[in-house]
Amino acid sequence: MRMNTSSIEIPSLSLPIKTRRLTIREYTDDDWSDVYAYVREEAFWKFQAGEAPTEEKVKALIQWAVREQKIAPRVNYFLAVTETNSGDLIGEAVLKCLPPGHGQGDVGFGIARSQWQKGYATEVARALVDAGFERLKLNRISAQCAPENKASIRVMQKLGMAREGLLREHYQAGGKYWSSVIYALLAREHEKIKTNTTK
Ligand SMILES: CC(C)(COP(=O)(O)OP(=O)(O)OC[C@H]1O[C@@H](n2cnc3c(N)ncnc32)[C@H](O)[C@@H]1OP(=O)(O)O)[C@@H](O)C(=O)NCCC(=O)NCCS
């Protein structure tokens, strides 16, 4: 029997997402130079790539992010984070999902060095996780980073994610092998956290 899927609504994120201090919005092609300004700092890339990104790589990344905006059903959200008051582009918010029906997403975040320790990454990650569970109806959202990346691990813990394991030397970048710690949160755990914080 053939199923008629044309009437099934596939949810997508409703953008921009506004948090208390930040706006998470779609990139435009000319955002690349603002992104390049912060990703080229060693403090930003040292736990992720092993070498500074080039202008060409950043331009290509932003062009990819813009192309993904038109793909339906959408699975990759690579989004700009701006300070709502100043309008400055200060970071990125990433949600990559498996195709609809799988219920799986992976979240990522990065904030410009000059804006660290203000709670911005936590604010961004929490908004994406909320939207992933509540809007996209995901069942599990994971996050991963290098085991040495204490700030990123702390953000994952603050979201209520549980450590699931360590992938040892599973990818190569900048001439070395990298390991990743995996954290994740399930929809029912998220629901419980939300219920407890609104009590
Ligand atoms: C990881 C990153 C996004 C954190 O950004 P941030 O906006 O400074 O994070 P927050 O201000 O929300 O802080 C989150 C927690 O981490 C803690 N923290 C920040 N830097 C830390 C460090 N170097 N070591 C240990 N804890 C740290 C903060 O104190 C806070 O915890 P607390 O509320 O219990 O005090 C930022 O360091 C970054 O962009 N790094 C480069 C890109 C990257 O590594 N992204 C993650 C890969 S997914």
PDB file of C-alpha atoms and ligand atoms in Angstrom:
ATOM      1  CA  MET A   1       0.000   0.000   0.000  1.00  0.00           C
ATOM      2  CA  ARG A   2       1.357   3.448  -0.903  1.00  0.00           C
ATOM      3  CA  MET A   3       1.226   6.072   1.775  1.00  0.00           C
ATOM      4  CA  ASN A   4       0.230   9.582   0.842  1.00  0.00           C
ATOM      5  CA  THR A   5       2.909  11.701   2.568  1.00  0.00           C
ATOM      6  CA  SER A   6       1.986  14.989   0.878  1.00  0.00           C
ATOM      7  CA  SER A   7      -0.303  15.973   3.749  1.00  0.00           C
ATOM      8  CA  ILE A   8       2.213  15.133   6.517  1.00  0.00           C
ATOM      9  CA  GLU A   9       3.642  18.329   7.913  1.00  0.00           C
ATOM     10  CA  ILE A  10       7.383  18.120   8.561  1.00  0.00           C
ATOM     11  CA  PRO A  11       8.282  20.618  11.278  1.00  0.00           C
ATOM     12  CA  SER A  12      11.136  23.080  10.857  1.00  0.00           C
ATOM     13  CA  LEU A  13      12.660  25.653  13.204  1.00  0.00           C
ATOM     14  CA  SER A  14      10.895  28.980  13.314  1.00  0.00           C
ATOM     15  CA  LEU A  15      13.608  31.634  12.852  1.00  0.00           C
ATOM     16  CA  PRO A  16      14.839  33.955  14.185  1.00  0.00           C
ATOM     17  CA  ILE A  17      14.865  32.602  17.729  1.00  0.00           C
ATOM     18  CA  LYS A  18      15.017  35.347  20.358  1.00  0.00           C
ATOM     19  CA  THR A  19      16.508  34.615  23.775  1.00  0.00           C
ATOM     20  CA  ARG A  20      16.886  37.049  26.678  1.00  0.00           C
ATOM     21  CA  ARG A  21      19.920  38.802  25.130  1.00  0.00           C
ATOM     22  CA  LEU A  22      20.514  37.126  21.787  1.00  0.00           C
ATOM     23  CA  THR A  23      18.999  36.595  18.361  1.00  0.00           C
ATOM     24  CA  ILE A  24      19.661  33.329  16.527  1.00  0.00           C
ATOM     25  CA  ARG A  25      19.108  33.991  12.841  1.00  0.00           C
ATOM     26  CA  GLU A  26      19.878  32.724   9.333  1.00  0.00           C
ATOM     27  CA  TYR A  27      23.247  33.683   7.817  1.00  0.00           C
ATOM     28  CA  THR A  28      23.524  35.849   4.729  1.00  0.00           C
ATOM     29  CA  ASP A  29      26.493  35.542   2.333  1.00  0.00           C
ATOM     30  CA  ASP A  30      28.147  38.749   3.541  1.00  0.00           C
ATOM     31  CA  ASP A  31      28.286  37.564   7.186  1.00  0.00           C
ATOM     32  CA  TRP A  32      31.458  35.597   6.341  1.00  0.00           C
ATOM     33  CA  SER A  33      33.875  38.432   7.289  1.00  0.00           C
ATOM     34  CA  ASP A  34      32.326  38.843  10.782  1.00  0.00           C
ATOM     35  CA  VAL A  35      32.600  35.079  11.269  1.00  0.00           C
ATOM     36  CA  TYR A  36      36.202  35.022  10.016  1.00  0.00           C
ATOM     37  CA  ALA A  37      37.124  37.784  12.497  1.00  0.00           C
ATOM     38  CA  TYR A  38      36.432  35.516  15.496  1.00  0.00           C
ATOM     39  CA  VAL A  39      37.072  31.995  14.182  1.00  0.00           C
ATOM     40  CA  ARG A  40      40.660  32.872  13.186  1.00  0.00           C
ATOM     41  CA  GLU A  41      41.619  33.408  16.861  1.00  0.00           C
ATOM     42  CA  GLU A  42      43.585  30.460  18.209  1.00  0.00           C
ATOM     43  CA  ALA A  43      41.499  30.300  21.383  1.00  0.00           C
ATOM     44  CA  PHE A  44      38.466  29.609  19.173  1.00  0.00           C
ATOM     45  CA  TRP A  45      39.786  26.819  16.942  1.00  0.00           C
ATOM     46  CA  LYS A  46      42.393  25.123  19.134  1.00  0.00           C
ATOM     47  CA  PHE A  47      40.058  22.420  20.482  1.00  0.00           C
ATOM     48  CA  GLN A  48      38.427  21.763  17.116  1.00  0.00           C
ATOM     49  CA  ALA A  49      40.697  21.946  14.103  1.00  0.00           C
ATOM     50  CA  GLY A  50      44.378  22.119  14.956  1.00  0.00           C
ATOM     51  CA  GLU A  51      44.937  24.961  12.507  1.00  0.00           C
ATOM     52  CA  ALA A  52      43.450  28.385  11.760  1.00  0.00           C
ATOM     53  CA  PRO A  53      40.612  28.411   9.214  1.00  0.00           C
ATOM     54  CA  THR A  54      41.293  30.302   5.984  1.00  0.00           C
ATOM     55  CA  GLU A  55      39.073  33.054   4.496  1.00  0.00           C
ATOM     56  CA  GLU A  56      38.151  30.614   1.701  1.00  0.00           C
ATOM     57  CA  LYS A  57      37.036  27.924   4.164  1.00  0.00           C
ATOM     58  CA  VAL A  58      34.889  30.383   6.108  1.00  0.00           C
ATOM     59  CA  LYS A  59      33.325  31.777   2.912  1.00  0.00           C
ATOM     60  CA  ALA A  60      32.561  28.240   1.734  1.00  0.00           C
ATOM     61  CA  LEU A  61      31.040  27.362   5.127  1.00  0.00           C
ATOM     62  CA  ILE A  62      28.714  30.370   5.080  1.00  0.00           C
ATOM     63  CA  GLN A  63      27.727  29.670   1.457  1.00  0.00           C
ATOM     64  CA  TRP A  64      26.911  26.091   2.499  1.00  0.00           C
ATOM     65  CA  ALA A  65      24.843  27.380   5.449  1.00  0.00           C
ATOM     66  CA  VAL A  66      22.885  29.670   3.103  1.00  0.00           C
ATOM     67  CA  ARG A  67      22.264  26.835   0.597  1.00  0.00           C
ATOM     68  CA  GLU A  68      20.982  24.586   3.404  1.00  0.00           C
ATOM     69  CA  GLN A  69      18.260  27.165   4.196  1.00  0.00           C
ATOM     70  CA  LYS A  70      16.446  26.149   0.982  1.00  0.00           C
ATOM     71  CA  ILE A  71      16.655  22.387   1.385  1.00  0.00           C
ATOM     72  CA  ALA A  72      13.415  20.663   2.357  1.00  0.00           C
ATOM     73  CA  PRO A  73      13.008  18.817   4.577  1.00  0.00           C
ATOM     74  CA  ARG A  74      15.697  20.783   6.345  1.00  0.00           C
ATOM     75  CA  VAL A  75      18.154  18.847   8.489  1.00  0.00           C
ATOM     76  CA  ASN A  76      21.101  21.248   8.889  1.00  0.00           C
ATOM     77  CA  TYR A  77      20.717  24.501  10.787  1.00  0.00           C
ATOM     78  CA  PHE A  78      23.974  26.463  10.861  1.00  0.00           C
ATOM     79  CA  LEU A  79      22.875  29.771  12.328  1.00  0.00           C
ATOM     80  CA  ALA A  80      24.302  33.145  13.291  1.00  0.00           C
ATOM     81  CA  VAL A  81      24.149  34.411  16.875  1.00  0.00           C
ATOM     82  CA  THR A  82      23.848  38.165  17.295  1.00  0.00           C
ATOM     83  CA  GLU A  83      23.589  40.345  20.378  1.00  0.00           C
ATOM     84  CA  THR A  84      20.097  41.748  20.133  1.00  0.00           C
ATOM     85  CA  ASN A  85      21.003  45.204  21.507  1.00  0.00           C
ATOM     86  CA  SER A  86      24.117  45.859  19.418  1.00  0.00           C
ATOM     87  CA  GLY A  87      23.249  43.691  16.404  1.00  0.00           C
ATOM     88  CA  ASP A  88      26.847  42.386  16.477  1.00  0.00           C
ATOM     89  CA  LEU A  89      27.433  38.872  15.140  1.00  0.00           C
ATOM     90  CA  ILE A  90      29.140  37.124  18.060  1.00  0.00           C
ATOM     91  CA  GLY A  91      28.841  33.411  17.414  1.00  0.00           C
ATOM     92  CA  GLU A  92      27.208  30.402  15.860  1.00  0.00           C
ATOM     93  CA  ALA A  93      24.497  27.926  16.757  1.00  0.00           C
ATOM     94  CA  VAL A  94      24.322  24.562  15.037  1.00  0.00           C
ATOM     95  CA  LEU A  95      21.637  21.889  14.983  1.00  0.00           C
ATOM     96  CA  LYS A  96      22.205  18.926  12.679  1.00  0.00           C
ATOM     97  CA  CYS A  97      19.454  16.349  12.500  1.00  0.00           C
ATOM     98  CA  LEU A  98      19.001  12.964  10.913  1.00  0.00           C
ATOM     99  CA  PRO A  99      16.146  12.928   8.360  1.00  0.00           C
ATOM    100  CA  PRO A 100      12.611  13.362   9.777  1.00  0.00           C
ATOM    101  CA  GLY A 101      11.327  10.292  11.559  1.00  0.00           C
ATOM    102  CA  HIS A 102      14.638   9.447  13.226  1.00  0.00           C
ATOM    103  CA  GLY A 103      14.220  11.909  16.106  1.00  0.00           C
ATOM    104  CA  GLN A 104      17.959  12.577  16.407  1.00  0.00           C
ATOM    105  CA  GLY A 105      19.779  15.905  16.555  1.00  0.00           C
ATOM    106  CA  ASP A 106      23.272  17.108  17.384  1.00  0.00           C
ATOM    107  CA  VAL A 107      23.867  20.576  18.748  1.00  0.00           C
ATOM    108  CA  GLY A 108      26.968  22.780  18.529  1.00  0.00           C
ATOM    109  CA  PHE A 109      27.896  26.311  19.526  1.00  0.00           C
ATOM    110  CA  GLY A 110      30.740  28.804  19.338  1.00  0.00           C
ATOM    111  CA  ILE A 111      31.091  32.283  20.783  1.00  0.00           C
ATOM    112  CA  ALA A 112      33.675  34.971  19.914  1.00  0.00           C
ATOM    113  CA  ARG A 113      36.530  35.051  22.452  1.00  0.00           C
ATOM    114  CA  SER A 114      35.731  38.658  23.439  1.00  0.00           C
ATOM    115  CA  GLN A 115      32.260  37.541  24.592  1.00  0.00           C
ATOM    116  CA  TRP A 116      33.147  34.458  26.656  1.00  0.00           C
ATOM    117  CA  GLN A 117      32.019  33.899  30.238  1.00  0.00           C
ATOM    118  CA  LYS A 118      28.793  35.908  29.905  1.00  0.00           C
ATOM    119  CA  GLY A 119      26.557  32.844  29.725  1.00  0.00           C
ATOM    120  CA  TYR A 120      25.974  33.328  25.983  1.00  0.00           C
ATOM    121  CA  ALA A 121      26.830  29.752  24.927  1.00  0.00           C
ATOM    122  CA  THR A 122      24.500  28.358  27.568  1.00  0.00           C
ATOM    123  CA  GLU A 123      21.738  30.736  26.423  1.00  0.00           C
ATOM    124  CA  VAL A 124      22.191  29.713  22.766  1.00  0.00           C
ATOM    125  CA  ALA A 125      22.475  25.982  23.426  1.00  0.00           C
ATOM    126  CA  ARG A 126      19.430  25.984  25.703  1.00  0.00           C
ATOM    127  CA  ALA A 127      17.326  27.770  23.060  1.00  0.00           C
ATOM    128  CA  LEU A 128      18.357  25.275  20.365  1.00  0.00           C
ATOM    129  CA  VAL A 129      17.731  22.275  22.592  1.00  0.00           C
ATOM    130  CA  ASP A 130      14.294  23.644  23.575  1.00  0.00           C
ATOM    131  CA  ALA A 131      13.422  24.222  19.902  1.00  0.00           C
ATOM    132  CA  GLY A 132      14.776  20.814  18.891  1.00  0.00           C
ATOM    133  CA  PHE A 133      12.558  18.982  21.370  1.00  0.00           C
ATOM    134  CA  GLU A 134       9.503  21.236  21.349  1.00  0.00           C
ATOM    135  CA  ARG A 135       9.338  22.292  17.692  1.00  0.00           C
ATOM    136  CA  LEU A 136      11.115  19.470  15.828  1.00  0.00           C
ATOM    137  CA  LYS A 137       9.890  16.787  18.252  1.00  0.00           C
ATOM    138  CA  LEU A 138      13.338  15.176  18.458  1.00  0.00           C
ATOM    139  CA  ASN A 139      13.820  12.304  20.892  1.00  0.00           C
ATOM    140  CA  ARG A 140      17.553  12.710  21.542  1.00  0.00           C
ATOM    141  CA  ILE A 141      19.923  15.648  21.187  1.00  0.00           C
ATOM    142  CA  SER A 142      23.638  15.040  21.505  1.00  0.00           C
ATOM    143  CA  ALA A 143      26.665  17.313  21.663  1.00  0.00           C
ATOM    144  CA  GLN A 144      30.345  16.556  21.380  1.00  0.00           C
ATOM    145  CA  CYS A 145      33.674  18.249  21.867  1.00  0.00           C
ATOM    146  CA  ALA A 146      37.326  17.532  22.653  1.00  0.00           C
ATOM    147  CA  PRO A 147      37.801  16.133  26.191  1.00  0.00           C
ATOM    148  CA  GLU A 148      40.068  19.126  26.974  1.00  0.00           C
ATOM    149  CA  ASN A 149      37.319  21.630  26.108  1.00  0.00           C
ATOM    150  CA  LYS A 150      36.182  22.282  29.687  1.00  0.00           C
ATOM    151  CA  ALA A 151      33.960  25.269  28.831  1.00  0.00           C
ATOM    152  CA  SER A 152      32.030  23.308  26.205  1.00  0.00           C
ATOM    153  CA  ILE A 153      31.606  20.321  28.551  1.00  0.00           C
ATOM    154  CA  ARG A 154      30.313  22.663  31.232  1.00  0.00           C
ATOM    155  CA  VAL A 155      27.685  24.042  28.821  1.00  0.00           C
ATOM    156  CA  MET A 156      26.526  20.485  28.031  1.00  0.00           C
ATOM    157  CA  GLN A 157      26.283  19.688  31.733  1.00  0.00           C
ATOM    158  CA  LYS A 158      24.319  22.888  32.395  1.00  0.00           C
ATOM    159  CA  LEU A 159      21.765  21.759  29.806  1.00  0.00           C
ATOM    160  CA  GLY A 160      21.242  18.588  31.825  1.00  0.00           C
ATOM    161  CA  MET A 161      22.978  16.353  29.292  1.00  0.00           C
ATOM    162  CA  ALA A 162      24.500  13.069  30.480  1.00  0.00           C
ATOM    163  CA  ARG A 163      27.954  11.935  29.448  1.00  0.00           C
ATOM    164  CA  GLU A 164      27.549   8.887  27.216  1.00  0.00           C
ATOM    165  CA  GLY A 165      31.111   8.137  26.270  1.00  0.00           C
ATOM    166  CA  LEU A 166      34.388   8.906  24.596  1.00  0.00           C
ATOM    167  CA  LEU A 167      35.153   8.409  20.914  1.00  0.00           C
ATOM    168  CA  ARG A 168      38.906   7.854  20.808  1.00  0.00           C
ATOM    169  CA  GLU A 169      40.881   9.463  17.967  1.00  0.00           C
ATOM    170  CA  HIS A 170      37.916   9.153  15.588  1.00  0.00           C
ATOM    171  CA  TYR A 171      38.816  11.976  13.207  1.00  0.00           C
ATOM    172  CA  GLN A 172      41.875  13.690  11.828  1.00  0.00           C
ATOM    173  CA  ALA A 173      42.370  17.444  11.457  1.00  0.00           C
ATOM    174  CA  GLY A 174      45.421  19.681  11.318  1.00  0.00           C
ATOM    175  CA  GLY A 175      47.702  16.650  11.138  1.00  0.00           C
ATOM    176  CA  LYS A 176      46.526  14.951  14.337  1.00  0.00           C
ATOM    177  CA  TYR A 177      43.862  12.576  15.570  1.00  0.00           C
ATOM    178  CA  TRP A 178      41.086  13.958  17.767  1.00  0.00           C
ATOM    179  CA  SER A 179      38.926  12.346  20.401  1.00  0.00           C
ATOM    180  CA  SER A 180      35.436  13.523  21.402  1.00  0.00           C
ATOM    181  CA  VAL A 181      33.334  13.224  24.525  1.00  0.00           C
ATOM    182  CA  ILE A 182      29.646  12.638  23.781  1.00  0.00           C
ATOM    183  CA  TYR A 183      26.876  14.119  25.869  1.00  0.00           C
ATOM    184  CA  ALA A 184      23.134  13.783  25.216  1.00  0.00           C
ATOM    185  CA  LEU A 185      19.688  14.603  26.530  1.00  0.00           C
ATOM    186  CA  LEU A 186      16.471  12.681  25.831  1.00  0.00           C
ATOM    187  CA  ALA A 187      13.084  14.298  25.268  1.00  0.00           C
ATOM    188  CA  ARG A 188      11.639  12.838  28.493  1.00  0.00           C
ATOM    189  CA  GLU A 189      14.594  14.154  30.508  1.00  0.00           C
ATOM    190  CA  HIS A 190      14.180  17.590  28.919  1.00  0.00           C
ATOM    191  CA  GLU A 191      10.484  17.540  29.791  1.00  0.00           C
ATOM    192  CA  LYS A 192      11.344  16.778  33.425  1.00  0.00           C
ATOM    193  CA  ILE A 193      13.894  19.623  33.585  1.00  0.00           C
ATOM    194  CA  LYS A 194      11.337  22.049  32.131  1.00  0.00           C
ATOM    195  CA  THR A 195       8.659  20.926  34.581  1.00  0.00           C
ATOM    196  CA  ASN A 196      11.036  21.324  37.536  1.00  0.00           C
ATOM    197  CA  THR A 197      12.230  24.801  36.470  1.00  0.00           C
ATOM    198  CA  THR A 198       8.716  26.149  35.969  1.00  0.00           C
ATOM    199  CA  LYS A 199       7.486  24.859  39.349  1.00  0.00           C
TER     200      LYS A 199
HETATM  201  C1  LIG B   1      32.713  26.627  24.623  1.00  0.00           C
HETATM  202  C2  LIG B   1      32.236  28.069  24.473  1.00  0.00           C
HETATM  203  C3  LIG B   1      31.156  28.090  23.406  1.00  0.00           C
HETATM  204  C4  LIG B   1      31.697  28.568  25.823  1.00  0.00           C
HETATM  205  O1  LIG B   1      31.194  29.873  25.622  1.00  0.00           O
HETATM  206  P1  LIG B   1      30.783  30.875  26.801  1.00  0.00           P
HETATM  207  O2  LIG B   1      29.764  31.813  26.241  1.00  0.00           O
HETATM  208  O3  LIG B   1      31.990  31.431  27.425  1.00  0.00           O
HETATM  209  O4  LIG B   1      30.075  29.873  27.828  1.00  0.00           O
HETATM  210  P2  LIG B   1      29.173  30.305  29.070  1.00  0.00           P
HETATM  211  O5  LIG B   1      29.495  31.718  29.450  1.00  0.00           O
HETATM  212  O6  LIG B   1      27.762  29.956  28.755  1.00  0.00           O
HETATM  213  O7  LIG B   1      29.767  29.388  30.227  1.00  0.00           O
HETATM  214  C5  LIG B   1      29.347  28.085  30.424  1.00  0.00           C
HETATM  215  C6  LIG B   1      30.048  27.490  31.635  1.00  0.00           C
HETATM  216  O8  LIG B   1      31.413  27.138  31.286  1.00  0.00           O
HETATM  217  C7  LIG B   1      32.272  27.657  32.294  1.00  0.00           C
HETATM  218  N1  LIG B   1      33.542  27.929  31.672  1.00  0.00           N
HETATM  219  C8  LIG B   1      33.821  28.867  30.756  1.00  0.00           C
HETATM  220  N2  LIG B   1      35.112  28.779  30.387  1.00  0.00           N
HETATM  221  C9  LIG B   1      35.639  27.733  31.096  1.00  0.00           C
HETATM  222  C10 LIG B   1      36.931  27.121  31.165  1.00  0.00           C
HETATM  223  N3  LIG B   1      37.926  27.548  30.385  1.00  0.00           N
HETATM  224  N4  LIG B   1      37.110  26.065  31.985  1.00  0.00           N
HETATM  225  C11 LIG B   1      36.089  25.599  32.748  1.00  0.00           C
HETATM  226  N5  LIG B   1      34.838  26.140  32.730  1.00  0.00           N
HETATM  227  C12 LIG B   1      34.631  27.184  31.922  1.00  0.00           C
HETATM  228  C13 LIG B   1      31.573  28.905  32.787  1.00  0.00           C
HETATM  229  O9  LIG B   1      32.081  29.319  34.038  1.00  0.00           O
HETATM  230  C14 LIG B   1      30.132  28.414  32.827  1.00  0.00           C
HETATM  231  O10 LIG B   1      29.891  27.588  33.939  1.00  0.00           O
HETATM  232  P3  LIG B   1      29.215  28.140  35.302  1.00  0.00           P
HETATM  233  O11 LIG B   1      27.941  28.828  34.884  1.00  0.00           O
HETATM  234  O12 LIG B   1      29.027  26.923  36.103  1.00  0.00           O
HETATM  235  O13 LIG B   1      30.193  29.125  35.890  1.00  0.00           O
HETATM  236  C15 LIG B   1      33.404  29.004  24.049  1.00  0.00           C
HETATM  237  O14 LIG B   1      34.492  28.780  24.910  1.00  0.00           O
HETATM  238  C16 LIG B   1      33.826  28.799  22.599  1.00  0.00           C
HETATM  239  O15 LIG B   1      33.224  29.349  21.685  1.00  0.00           O
HETATM  240  N6  LIG B   1      34.907  28.019  22.365  1.00  0.00           N
HETATM  241  C17 LIG B   1      35.377  27.801  21.006  1.00  0.00           C
HETATM  242  C18 LIG B   1      34.425  26.986  20.159  1.00  0.00           C
HETATM  243  C19 LIG B   1      34.087  25.675  20.825  1.00  0.00           C
HETATM  244  O16 LIG B   1      34.945  25.035  21.424  1.00  0.00           O
HETATM  245  N7  LIG B   1      32.811  25.259  20.730  1.00  0.00           N
HETATM  246  C20 LIG B   1      32.346  24.045  21.342  1.00  0.00           C
HETATM  247  C21 LIG B   1      32.441  22.895  20.432  1.00  0.00           C
HETATM  248  S1  LIG B   1      30.784  22.204  20.284  1.00  0.00           S
END
